[in-house]
């Protein structure tokens, strides 16, 4: 089944859905041009299907479209950025060392 990523700002999260079923979420908060990403989760029964990756890709795409930088406090989001160096620029240069991303753009 195809997954879609939907922003639900009134709940402060992005949801990944399969049909009408919410199968994962990424909580966020936007302030001063930064999107803080503290937590993601995916239904454990659906692990290994790429749902978390699709969720994070959608969230980071939305941040880029909105001209926001991100604070990837969630380890899954940080790992995704490390695996996709073209996304490191979404983390402000001064914040990269805090998240272990200071060399990820090389």
mmCIF file with all atom_site columns, N, CA, C and O in Angstrom, residues 3-32:
data_model
loop_
_atom_site.group_PDB
_atom_site.id
_atom_site.type_symbol
_atom_site.label_atom_id
_atom_site.label_alt_id
_atom_site.label_comp_id
_atom_site.label_asym_id
_atom_site.label_entity_id
_atom_site.label_seq_id
_atom_site.pdbx_PDB_ins_code
_atom_site.Cartn_x
_atom_site.Cartn_y
_atom_site.Cartn_z
_atom_site.occupancy
_atom_site.B_iso_or_equiv
_atom_site.pdbx_formal_charge
_atom_site.auth_seq_id
_atom_site.auth_comp_id
_atom_site.auth_asym_id
_atom_site.auth_atom_id
_atom_site.pdbx_PDB_model_num
ATOM 1   N N  . UNK A 1 3  ? 2.224  4.905  0.809  1.00 0.00 ? 3  UNK A N  1
ATOM 2   C CA . UNK A 1 3  ? 2.244  5.785  1.977  1.00 0.00 ? 3  UNK A CA 1
ATOM 3   C C  . UNK A 1 3  ? 2.239  7.237  1.525  1.00 0.00 ? 3  UNK A C  1
ATOM 4   O O  . UNK A 1 3  ? 2.860  7.575  0.518  1.00 0.00 ? 3  UNK A O  1
ATOM 5   N N  . UNK A 1 4  ? 1.550  8.083  2.270  1.00 0.00 ? 4  UNK A N  1
ATOM 6   C CA . UNK A 1 4  ? 1.571  9.523  2.016  1.00 0.00 ? 4  UNK A CA 1
ATOM 7   C C  . UNK A 1 4  ? 1.951  10.235 3.297  1.00 0.00 ? 4  UNK A C  1
ATOM 8   O O  . UNK A 1 4  ? 1.599  9.789  4.396  1.00 0.00 ? 4  UNK A O  1
ATOM 9   N N  . UNK A 1 5  ? 2.687  11.331 3.149  1.00 0.00 ? 5  UNK A N  1
ATOM 10  C CA . UNK A 1 5  ? 3.108  12.145 4.293  1.00 0.00 ? 5  UNK A CA 1
ATOM 11  C C  . UNK A 1 5  ? 2.268  13.412 4.293  1.00 0.00 ? 5  UNK A C  1
ATOM 12  O O  . UNK A 1 5  ? 2.173  14.098 3.274  1.00 0.00 ? 5  UNK A O  1
ATOM 13  N N  . UNK A 1 6  ? 1.659  13.693 5.440  1.00 0.00 ? 6  UNK A N  1
ATOM 14  C CA . UNK A 1 6  ? 0.732  14.809 5.570  1.00 0.00 ? 6  UNK A CA 1
ATOM 15  C C  . UNK A 1 6  ? 1.128  15.656 6.776  1.00 0.00 ? 6  UNK A C  1
ATOM 16  O O  . UNK A 1 6  ? 1.385  15.122 7.855  1.00 0.00 ? 6  UNK A O  1
ATOM 17  N N  . UNK A 1 7  ? 1.173  16.974 6.589  1.00 0.00 ? 7  UNK A N  1
ATOM 18  C CA . UNK A 1 7  ? 1.422  17.893 7.698  1.00 0.00 ? 7  UNK A CA 1
ATOM 19  C C  . UNK A 1 7  ? 0.109  18.107 8.445  1.00 0.00 ? 7  UNK A C  1
ATOM 20  O O  . UNK A 1 7  ? -0.927 18.382 7.846  1.00 0.00 ? 7  UNK A O  1
ATOM 21  N N  . UNK A 1 8  ? 0.166  17.957 9.757  1.00 0.00 ? 8  UNK A N  1
ATOM 22  C CA . UNK A 1 8  ? -0.995 18.189 10.617 1.00 0.00 ? 8  UNK A CA 1
ATOM 23  C C  . UNK A 1 8  ? -0.564 19.249 11.649 1.00 0.00 ? 8  UNK A C  1
ATOM 24  O O  . UNK A 1 8  ? -0.260 18.932 12.801 1.00 0.00 ? 8  UNK A O  1
ATOM 25  N N  . UNK A 1 9  ? -0.499 20.516 11.222 1.00 0.00 ? 9  UNK A N  1
ATOM 26  C CA . UNK A 1 9  ? 0.071  21.556 12.079 1.00 0.00 ? 9  UNK A CA 1
ATOM 27  C C  . UNK A 1 9  ? -0.672 21.753 13.398 1.00 0.00 ? 9  UNK A C  1
ATOM 28  O O  . UNK A 1 9  ? -0.043 22.099 14.406 1.00 0.00 ? 9  UNK A O  1
ATOM 29  N N  . UNK A 1 10 ? -1.979 21.538 13.412 1.00 0.00 ? 10 UNK A N  1
ATOM 30  C CA . UNK A 1 10 ? -2.720 21.716 14.660 1.00 0.00 ? 10 UNK A CA 1
ATOM 31  C C  . UNK A 1 10 ? -2.323 20.680 15.715 1.00 0.00 ? 10 UNK A C  1
ATOM 32  O O  . UNK A 1 10 ? -2.540 20.884 16.906 1.00 0.00 ? 10 UNK A O  1
ATOM 33  N N  . UNK A 1 11 ? -1.674 19.597 15.289 1.00 0.00 ? 11 UNK A N  1
ATOM 34  C CA . UNK A 1 11 ? -1.177 18.580 16.219 1.00 0.00 ? 11 UNK A CA 1
ATOM 35  C C  . UNK A 1 11 ? 0.343  18.639 16.344 1.00 0.00 ? 11 UNK A C  1
ATOM 36  O O  . UNK A 1 11 ? 0.932  17.855 17.088 1.00 0.00 ? 11 UNK A O  1
ATOM 37  N N  . UNK A 1 12 ? 0.974  19.554 15.588 1.00 0.00 ? 12 UNK A N  1
ATOM 38  C CA . UNK A 1 12 ? 2.425  19.708 15.657 1.00 0.00 ? 12 UNK A CA 1
ATOM 39  C C  . UNK A 1 12 ? 3.175  18.483 15.163 1.00 0.00 ? 12 UNK A C  1
ATOM 40  O O  . UNK A 1 12 ? 4.200  18.111 15.726 1.00 0.00 ? 12 UNK A O  1
ATOM 41  N N  . UNK A 1 13 ? 2.655  17.898 14.106 1.00 0.00 ? 13 UNK A N  1
ATOM 42  C CA . UNK A 1 13 ? 3.333  16.709 13.593 1.00 0.00 ? 13 UNK A CA 1
ATOM 43  C C  . UNK A 1 13 ? 3.011  16.461 12.127 1.00 0.00 ? 13 UNK A C  1
ATOM 44  O O  . UNK A 1 13 ? 2.018  16.943 11.588 1.00 0.00 ? 13 UNK A O  1
ATOM 45  N N  . UNK A 1 14 ? 3.913  15.719 11.519 1.00 0.00 ? 14 UNK A N  1
ATOM 46  C CA . UNK A 1 14 ? 3.667  15.143 10.208 1.00 0.00 ? 14 UNK A CA 1
ATOM 47  C C  . UNK A 1 14 ? 3.231  13.705 10.464 1.00 0.00 ? 14 UNK A C  1
ATOM 48  O O  . UNK A 1 14 ? 3.751  13.047 11.369 1.00 0.00 ? 14 UNK A O  1
ATOM 49  N N  . UNK A 1 15 ? 2.305  13.234 9.670  1.00 0.00 ? 15 UNK A N  1
ATOM 50  C CA . UNK A 1 15 ? 1.867  11.848 9.769  1.00 0.00 ? 15 UNK A CA 1
ATOM 51  C C  . UNK A 1 15 ? 2.154  11.147 8.455  1.00 0.00 ? 15 UNK A C  1
ATOM 52  O O  . UNK A 1 15 ? 2.056  11.747 7.388  1.00 0.00 ? 15 UNK A O  1
ATOM 53  N N  . UNK A 1 16 ? 2.516  9.891  8.557  1.00 0.00 ? 16 UNK A N  1
ATOM 54  C CA . UNK A 1 16 ? 2.611  9.062  7.358  1.00 0.00 ? 16 UNK A CA 1
ATOM 55  C C  . UNK A 1 16 ? 1.409  8.122  7.441  1.00 0.00 ? 16 UNK A C  1
ATOM 56  O O  . UNK A 1 16 ? 1.133  7.517  8.481  1.00 0.00 ? 16 UNK A O  1
ATOM 57  N N  . UNK A 1 17 ? 0.672  8.088  6.347  1.00 0.00 ? 17 UNK A N  1
ATOM 58  C CA . UNK A 1 17 ? -0.580 7.337  6.313  1.00 0.00 ? 17 UNK A CA 1
ATOM 59  C C  . UNK A 1 17 ? -0.569 6.303  5.197  1.00 0.00 ? 17 UNK A C  1
ATOM 60  O O  . UNK A 1 17 ? 0.001  6.529  4.135  1.00 0.00 ? 17 UNK A O  1
ATOM 61  N N  . UNK A 1 18 ? -1.224 5.213  5.475  1.00 0.00 ? 18 UNK A N  1
ATOM 62  C CA . UNK A 1 18 ? -1.531 4.210  4.462  1.00 0.00 ? 18 UNK A CA 1
ATOM 63  C C  . UNK A 1 18 ? -3.051 4.188  4.398  1.00 0.00 ? 18 UNK A C  1
ATOM 64  O O  . UNK A 1 18 ? -3.703 3.731  5.335  1.00 0.00 ? 18 UNK A O  1
ATOM 65  N N  . UNK A 1 19 ? -3.580 4.752  3.339  1.00 0.00 ? 19 UNK A N  1
ATOM 66  C CA . UNK A 1 19 ? -5.022 4.962  3.283  1.00 0.00 ? 19 UNK A CA 1
ATOM 67  C C  . UNK A 1 19 ? -5.389 5.989  4.347  1.00 0.00 ? 19 UNK A C  1
ATOM 68  O O  . UNK A 1 19 ? -4.790 7.050  4.431  1.00 0.00 ? 19 UNK A O  1
ATOM 69  N N  . UNK A 1 20 ? -6.318 5.660  5.190  1.00 0.00 ? 20 UNK A N  1
ATOM 70  C CA . UNK A 1 20 ? -6.728 6.553  6.287  1.00 0.00 ? 20 UNK A CA 1
ATOM 71  C C  . UNK A 1 20 ? -5.997 6.241  7.586  1.00 0.00 ? 20 UNK A C  1
ATOM 72  O O  . UNK A 1 20 ? -6.160 6.944  8.574  1.00 0.00 ? 20 UNK A O  1
ATOM 73  N N  . UNK A 1 21 ? -5.199 5.188  7.598  1.00 0.00 ? 21 UNK A N  1
ATOM 74  C CA . UNK A 1 21 ? -4.520 4.744  8.811  1.00 0.00 ? 21 UNK A CA 1
ATOM 75  C C  . UNK A 1 21 ? -3.202 5.484  9.013  1.00 0.00 ? 21 UNK A C  1
ATOM 76  O O  . UNK A 1 21 ? -2.349 5.515  8.123  1.00 0.00 ? 21 UNK A O  1
ATOM 77  N N  . UNK A 1 22 ? -3.033 6.080  10.199 1.00 0.00 ? 22 UNK A N  1
ATOM 78  C CA . UNK A 1 22 ? -1.764 6.713  10.569 1.00 0.00 ? 22 UNK A CA 1
ATOM 79  C C  . UNK A 1 22 ? -0.819 5.608  11.030 1.00 0.00 ? 22 UNK A C  1
ATOM 80  O O  . UNK A 1 22 ? -1.106 4.894  11.996 1.00 0.00 ? 22 UNK A O  1
ATOM 81  N N  . UNK A 1 23 ? 0.306  5.467  10.312 1.00 0.00 ? 23 UNK A N  1
ATOM 82  C CA . UNK A 1 23 ? 1.254  4.407  10.633 1.00 0.00 ? 23 UNK A CA 1
ATOM 83  C C  . UNK A 1 23 ? 2.581  4.945  11.170 1.00 0.00 ? 23 UNK A C  1
ATOM 84  O O  . UNK A 1 23 ? 3.465  4.180  11.535 1.00 0.00 ? 23 UNK A O  1
ATOM 85  N N  . UNK A 1 24 ? 2.703  6.267  11.222 1.00 0.00 ? 24 UNK A N  1
ATOM 86  C CA . UNK A 1 24 ? 3.909  6.877  11.766 1.00 0.00 ? 24 UNK A CA 1
ATOM 87  C C  . UNK A 1 24 ? 3.727  8.366  11.901 1.00 0.00 ? 24 UNK A C  1
ATOM 88  O O  . UNK A 1 24 ? 2.782  8.946  11.351 1.00 0.00 ? 24 UNK A O  1
ATOM 89  N N  . UNK A 1 25 ? 4.623  8.974  12.690 1.00 0.00 ? 25 UNK A N  1
ATOM 90  C CA . UNK A 1 25 ? 4.539  10.416 12.879 1.00 0.00 ? 25 UNK A CA 1
ATOM 91  C C  . UNK A 1 25 ? 5.910  10.988 13.204 1.00 0.00 ? 25 UNK A C  1
ATOM 92  O O  . UNK A 1 25 ? 6.808  10.289 13.656 1.00 0.00 ? 25 UNK A O  1
ATOM 93  N N  . UNK A 1 26 ? 6.038  12.272 12.934 1.00 0.00 ? 26 UNK A N  1
ATOM 94  C CA . UNK A 1 26 ? 7.230  13.041 13.291 1.00 0.00 ? 26 UNK A CA 1
ATOM 95  C C  . UNK A 1 26 ? 6.736  14.330 13.931 1.00 0.00 ? 26 UNK A C  1
ATOM 96  O O  . UNK A 1 26 ? 6.076  15.135 13.276 1.00 0.00 ? 26 UNK A O  1
ATOM 97  N N  . UNK A 1 27 ? 7.032  14.492 15.220 1.00 0.00 ? 27 UNK A N  1
ATOM 98  C CA . UNK A 1 27 ? 6.612  15.722 15.887 1.00 0.00 ? 27 UNK A CA 1
ATOM 99  C C  . UNK A 1 27 ? 7.573  16.849 15.526 1.00 0.00 ? 27 UNK A C  1
ATOM 100 O O  . UNK A 1 27 ? 8.749  16.616 15.226 1.00 0.00 ? 27 UNK A O  1
ATOM 101 N N  . UNK A 1 28 ? 7.050  18.073 15.530 1.00 0.00 ? 28 UNK A N  1
ATOM 102 C CA . UNK A 1 28 ? 7.887  19.220 15.184 1.00 0.00 ? 28 UNK A CA 1
ATOM 103 C C  . UNK A 1 28 ? 7.349  20.485 15.843 1.00 0.00 ? 28 UNK A C  1
ATOM 104 O O  . UNK A 1 28 ? 6.209  20.550 16.286 1.00 0.00 ? 28 UNK A O  1
ATOM 105 N N  . UNK A 1 29 ? 8.224  21.483 15.873 1.00 0.00 ? 29 UNK A N  1
ATOM 106 C CA . UNK A 1 29 ? 7.877  22.813 16.352 1.00 0.00 ? 29 UNK A CA 1
ATOM 107 C C  . UNK A 1 29 ? 8.659  23.798 15.507 1.00 0.00 ? 29 UNK A C  1
ATOM 108 O O  . UNK A 1 29 ? 9.851  23.592 15.266 1.00 0.00 ? 29 UNK A O  1
ATOM 109 N N  . UNK A 1 30 ? 8.001  24.841 15.016 1.00 0.00 ? 30 UNK A N  1
ATOM 110 C CA . UNK A 1 30 ? 8.684  25.852 14.208 1.00 0.00 ? 30 UNK A CA 1
ATOM 111 C C  . UNK A 1 30 ? 8.726  27.162 14.972 1.00 0.00 ? 30 UNK A C  1
ATOM 112 O O  . UNK A 1 30 ? 7.706  27.622 15.491 1.00 0.00 ? 30 UNK A O  1
ATOM 113 N N  . UNK A 1 31 ? 9.930  27.721 15.046 1.00 0.00 ? 31 UNK A N  1
ATOM 114 C CA . UNK A 1 31 ? 10.119 29.017 15.694 1.00 0.00 ? 31 UNK A CA 1
ATOM 115 C C  . UNK A 1 31 ? 11.376 29.659 15.129 1.00 0.00 ? 31 UNK A C  1
ATOM 116 O O  . UNK A 1 31 ? 12.401 28.989 14.949 1.00 0.00 ? 31 UNK A O  1
ATOM 117 N N  . UNK A 1 32 ? 11.288 30.943 14.831 1.00 0.00 ? 32 UNK A N  1
ATOM 118 C CA . UNK A 1 32 ? 12.443 31.716 14.350 1.00 0.00 ? 32 UNK A CA 1
ATOM 119 C C  . UNK A 1 32 ? 13.131 31.067 13.152 1.00 0.00 ? 32 UNK A C  1
ATOM 120 O O  . UNK A 1 32 ? 14.352 31.011 13.078 1.00 0.00 ? 32 UNK A O  1
#
